[in-house]
């Protein structure tokens, strides 16, 4: 690694490839000059190790972290700086993590192999956060990577995990070019290159992760690095509001999955509800407290309508996918904590899309997994079938590097919803004032004009550049 430079892009939905604890790489730049949208991490292994918490979104402990690398596209930056054409620069792609000593490393490696095997010049760097296991080594040429550790000590178990990872990636014709062991990811932690028993590799100390180039960028966007994976989980725990649990309660007829709610059956009612959602997101972005914003009954009802009504869900998910502001994510996270039942599980899934799109994959995919687990552990219902299908589609599309497939479906559905509301609104306004009746039956041309403004805002708020990039190839067109 001493002769390799690594880069990380500033924005974009990456791809996650671990079915349990995976997170996406930084992904594709959303717009502008791709070369200007990269962060140079340098050629030191210590710099790459220091970037791990920012890449994951939390500081890992006793983990095996696999970092996929690929040759950058020429429009991003030249991959070579030598006259002989040797590749010396790589872009970071998918990043996966698994617990040590649980057997999950091989599954993570298989997921990584599926995710990077078709990338140009793909290779993998493995960072092993060992805790107190010091004597970690690679298998020798005569060792069986699948054998049970002879000594049974912690170092032997960790070494067996590393052997399983390298052997699994070899089945995908993906090389592990370096393995680095570190007791923990903190400033001054000693790292060393893991070699076969008896050999000596490179070593050094980890720079301050908070001062790492990618860590500084992440902090500048308001997305903090959590202290642990457990903190990621705690941030999703339910917290009932003072006035009782917030559940999905449609106010007019229909079942929970298709009920009219407060949004009404026509475009005016739905657009009024979505307008409230946009206003709430804007207020939180400008500094309002998410909990205070959600205390308004009309905001809670509008958010519930937006995520629970099937005729609004694709557009809502795509809006969450396009909302790059951490404040918008905090509003969704607060909705997760404040709600219960099928509504909470739907919010978890929408939050998963938002976080996966903003390079917060660990929280995003764990939110999706949490939604599925709560359905499995609870009574379930018709709404939960939709939630589980959506959450699993997100996880599967990331795991297989097929983000474009689910984004494609969502984009087509969202366009249909937008165009349908636009045509309905125009038709209602064109045939007479009497047909402009809103959810409460008012005869109000101004309501139609206000709804048209909301429709324009919805169209503007979707990041069509990011959607188009994902639809063109699951994140493969940009730097990783």
PDB file of C-alpha atoms in Angstrom, residues 122-236:
ATOM      1  CA  UNK A 122     -10.670  -4.528  -8.162  1.00  0.00           C
ATOM      2  CA  UNK A 123      -8.780  -5.504  -5.049  1.00  0.00           C
ATOM      3  CA  UNK A 124      -9.490  -5.511  -1.326  1.00  0.00           C
ATOM      4  CA  UNK A 125      -7.677  -4.212   1.733  1.00  0.00           C
ATOM      5  CA  UNK A 126      -8.575  -5.837   5.052  1.00  0.00           C
ATOM      6  CA  UNK A 127      -8.391  -3.936   8.350  1.00  0.00           C
ATOM      7  CA  UNK A 128      -8.682  -6.177  11.408  1.00  0.00           C
ATOM      8  CA  UNK A 129      -9.628  -4.399  14.634  1.00  0.00           C
ATOM      9  CA  UNK A 130      -8.233  -7.037  16.958  1.00  0.00           C
ATOM     10  CA  UNK A 131      -8.820  -5.799  20.478  1.00  0.00           C
ATOM     11  CA  UNK A 132      -6.303  -7.669  22.630  1.00  0.00           C
ATOM     12  CA  UNK A 133      -5.446 -10.319  20.021  1.00  0.00           C
ATOM     13  CA  UNK A 134      -1.876  -9.431  19.106  1.00  0.00           C
ATOM     14  CA  UNK A 135      -0.353 -12.391  17.303  1.00  0.00           C
ATOM     15  CA  UNK A 136      -2.588 -12.392  14.219  1.00  0.00           C
ATOM     16  CA  UNK A 137      -1.072 -13.915  11.095  1.00  0.00           C
ATOM     17  CA  UNK A 138      -1.927 -14.999   7.576  1.00  0.00           C
ATOM     18  CA  UNK A 139      -2.145 -18.689   6.660  1.00  0.00           C
ATOM     19  CA  UNK A 140       0.959 -20.234   5.184  1.00  0.00           C
ATOM     20  CA  UNK A 141       0.981 -21.974   1.787  1.00  0.00           C
ATOM     21  CA  UNK A 142       0.394 -25.370   3.444  1.00  0.00           C
ATOM     22  CA  UNK A 143      -2.314 -24.220   5.871  1.00  0.00           C
ATOM     23  CA  UNK A 144      -5.976 -25.110   5.425  1.00  0.00           C
ATOM     24  CA  UNK A 145      -7.931 -21.818   5.624  1.00  0.00           C
ATOM     25  CA  UNK A 146     -11.037 -23.703   6.708  1.00  0.00           C
ATOM     26  CA  UNK A 147      -9.371 -25.625   9.527  1.00  0.00           C
ATOM     27  CA  UNK A 148     -10.338 -25.116  13.158  1.00  0.00           C
ATOM     28  CA  UNK A 149      -7.700 -23.027  14.979  1.00  0.00           C
ATOM     29  CA  UNK A 150      -5.276 -25.397  16.661  1.00  0.00           C
ATOM     30  CA  UNK A 151      -4.540 -23.291  19.724  1.00  0.00           C
ATOM     31  CA  UNK A 152      -8.053 -22.045  20.314  1.00  0.00           C
ATOM     32  CA  UNK A 153      -6.760 -18.712  21.621  1.00  0.00           C
ATOM     33  CA  UNK A 154      -8.151 -15.354  20.565  1.00  0.00           C
ATOM     34  CA  UNK A 155      -5.305 -14.701  18.133  1.00  0.00           C
ATOM     35  CA  UNK A 156      -5.853 -18.095  16.503  1.00  0.00           C
ATOM     36  CA  UNK A 157      -9.574 -17.425  16.102  1.00  0.00           C
ATOM     37  CA  UNK A 158      -8.895 -14.019  14.552  1.00  0.00           C
ATOM     38  CA  UNK A 159      -6.255 -15.510  12.259  1.00  0.00           C
ATOM     39  CA  UNK A 160      -8.785 -18.116  11.142  1.00  0.00           C
ATOM     40  CA  UNK A 161     -11.252 -15.338  10.306  1.00  0.00           C
ATOM     41  CA  UNK A 162      -8.618 -13.579   8.199  1.00  0.00           C
ATOM     42  CA  UNK A 163      -7.805 -16.851   6.439  1.00  0.00           C
ATOM     43  CA  UNK A 164     -11.488 -17.440   5.675  1.00  0.00           C
ATOM     44  CA  UNK A 165     -11.813 -13.925   4.261  1.00  0.00           C
ATOM     45  CA  UNK A 166      -8.833 -14.258   1.931  1.00  0.00           C
ATOM     46  CA  UNK A 167      -9.884 -17.742   0.794  1.00  0.00           C
ATOM     47  CA  UNK A 168     -13.449 -16.625   0.083  1.00  0.00           C
ATOM     48  CA  UNK A 169     -12.359 -13.596  -1.932  1.00  0.00           C
ATOM     49  CA  UNK A 170     -10.014 -15.815  -3.932  1.00  0.00           C
ATOM     50  CA  UNK A 171     -13.042 -17.745  -5.203  1.00  0.00           C
ATOM     51  CA  UNK A 172     -14.189 -14.487  -6.824  1.00  0.00           C
ATOM     52  CA  UNK A 173     -10.708 -13.902  -8.307  1.00  0.00           C
ATOM     53  CA  UNK A 174     -10.344 -10.850  -6.056  1.00  0.00           C
ATOM     54  CA  UNK A 175      -6.964 -10.326  -4.410  1.00  0.00           C
ATOM     55  CA  UNK A 176      -6.485  -9.170  -0.833  1.00  0.00           C
ATOM     56  CA  UNK A 177      -3.499  -6.921  -1.382  1.00  0.00           C
ATOM     57  CA  UNK A 178      -2.895  -6.069   2.268  1.00  0.00           C
ATOM     58  CA  UNK A 179      -4.149  -6.957   5.742  1.00  0.00           C
ATOM     59  CA  UNK A 180      -3.578  -4.530   8.602  1.00  0.00           C
ATOM     60  CA  UNK A 181      -4.168  -5.244  12.281  1.00  0.00           C
ATOM     61  CA  UNK A 182      -4.901  -2.541  14.828  1.00  0.00           C
ATOM     62  CA  UNK A 183      -6.110  -2.937  18.434  1.00  0.00           C
ATOM     63  CA  UNK A 184      -8.580  -0.099  17.961  1.00  0.00           C
ATOM     64  CA  UNK A 185      -9.050   2.916  15.730  1.00  0.00           C
ATOM     65  CA  UNK A 186      -7.817   5.853  17.760  1.00  0.00           C
ATOM     66  CA  UNK A 187      -5.055   8.428  17.440  1.00  0.00           C
ATOM     67  CA  UNK A 188      -1.694   6.811  18.107  1.00  0.00           C
ATOM     68  CA  UNK A 189      -2.942   3.223  17.919  1.00  0.00           C
ATOM     69  CA  UNK A 190      -0.222   0.941  16.518  1.00  0.00           C
ATOM     70  CA  UNK A 191      -1.018  -0.701  13.201  1.00  0.00           C
ATOM     71  CA  UNK A 192       0.970  -3.442  11.568  1.00  0.00           C
ATOM     72  CA  UNK A 193       0.832  -5.366   8.353  1.00  0.00           C
ATOM     73  CA  UNK A 194      -0.385  -8.915   8.929  1.00  0.00           C
ATOM     74  CA  UNK A 195       1.952 -11.468   7.372  1.00  0.00           C
ATOM     75  CA  UNK A 196       2.542 -15.186   7.506  1.00  0.00           C
ATOM     76  CA  UNK A 197       3.856 -16.463  10.830  1.00  0.00           C
ATOM     77  CA  UNK A 198       7.516 -15.601  11.258  1.00  0.00           C
ATOM     78  CA  UNK A 199       7.541 -12.760   8.717  1.00  0.00           C
ATOM     79  CA  UNK A 200       7.707  -9.053   9.485  1.00  0.00           C
ATOM     80  CA  UNK A 201       5.682  -6.441   7.616  1.00  0.00           C
ATOM     81  CA  UNK A 202       5.260  -2.684   7.736  1.00  0.00           C
ATOM     82  CA  UNK A 203       4.039  -0.925  10.862  1.00  0.00           C
ATOM     83  CA  UNK A 204       3.188   2.520  12.117  1.00  0.00           C
ATOM     84  CA  UNK A 205       0.683   4.521  14.162  1.00  0.00           C
ATOM     85  CA  UNK A 206      -2.820   5.656  13.286  1.00  0.00           C
ATOM     86  CA  UNK A 207      -3.286   9.424  12.835  1.00  0.00           C
ATOM     87  CA  UNK A 208      -6.197  11.126  14.584  1.00  0.00           C
ATOM     88  CA  UNK A 209      -9.363   9.803  12.855  1.00  0.00           C
ATOM     89  CA  UNK A 210     -11.108  13.117  13.509  1.00  0.00           C
ATOM     90  CA  UNK A 211      -8.420  14.882  11.474  1.00  0.00           C
ATOM     91  CA  UNK A 212      -8.543  12.393   8.610  1.00  0.00           C
ATOM     92  CA  UNK A 213      -9.500  14.060   5.328  1.00  0.00           C
ATOM     93  CA  UNK A 214     -12.709  12.064   4.960  1.00  0.00           C
ATOM     94  CA  UNK A 215     -13.500  12.437   8.655  1.00  0.00           C
ATOM     95  CA  UNK A 216     -13.213  16.224   8.367  1.00  0.00           C
ATOM     96  CA  UNK A 217     -15.455  16.237   5.331  1.00  0.00           C
ATOM     97  CA  UNK A 218     -18.048  14.098   7.076  1.00  0.00           C
ATOM     98  CA  UNK A 219     -18.012  16.421  10.087  1.00  0.00           C
ATOM     99  CA  UNK A 220     -18.428  19.446   7.816  1.00  0.00           C
ATOM    100  CA  UNK A 221     -21.695  17.992   6.502  1.00  0.00           C
ATOM    101  CA  UNK A 222     -23.120  17.539   9.995  1.00  0.00           C
ATOM    102  CA  UNK A 223     -22.948  13.731   9.893  1.00  0.00           C
ATOM    103  CA  UNK A 224     -21.088  12.734  13.021  1.00  0.00           C
ATOM    104  CA  UNK A 225     -19.266   9.471  13.568  1.00  0.00           C
ATOM    105  CA  UNK A 226     -20.966   7.461  16.297  1.00  0.00           C
ATOM    106  CA  UNK A 227     -18.910   5.861  19.043  1.00  0.00           C
ATOM    107  CA  UNK A 228     -20.044   2.307  18.369  1.00  0.00           C
ATOM    108  CA  UNK A 229     -22.423   0.109  16.434  1.00  0.00           C
ATOM    109  CA  UNK A 230     -24.520  -0.125  19.598  1.00  0.00           C
ATOM    110  CA  UNK A 231     -25.019   3.639  19.525  1.00  0.00           C
ATOM    111  CA  UNK A 232     -26.300   3.321  15.965  1.00  0.00           C
ATOM    112  CA  UNK A 233     -28.884   0.843  17.234  1.00  0.00           C
ATOM    113  CA  UNK A 234     -29.871   2.936  20.266  1.00  0.00           C
ATOM    114  CA  UNK A 235     -30.612   5.877  17.996  1.00  0.00           C
ATOM    115  CA  UNK A 236     -33.435   3.790  16.489  1.00  0.00           C
TER     116      UNK A 236
END
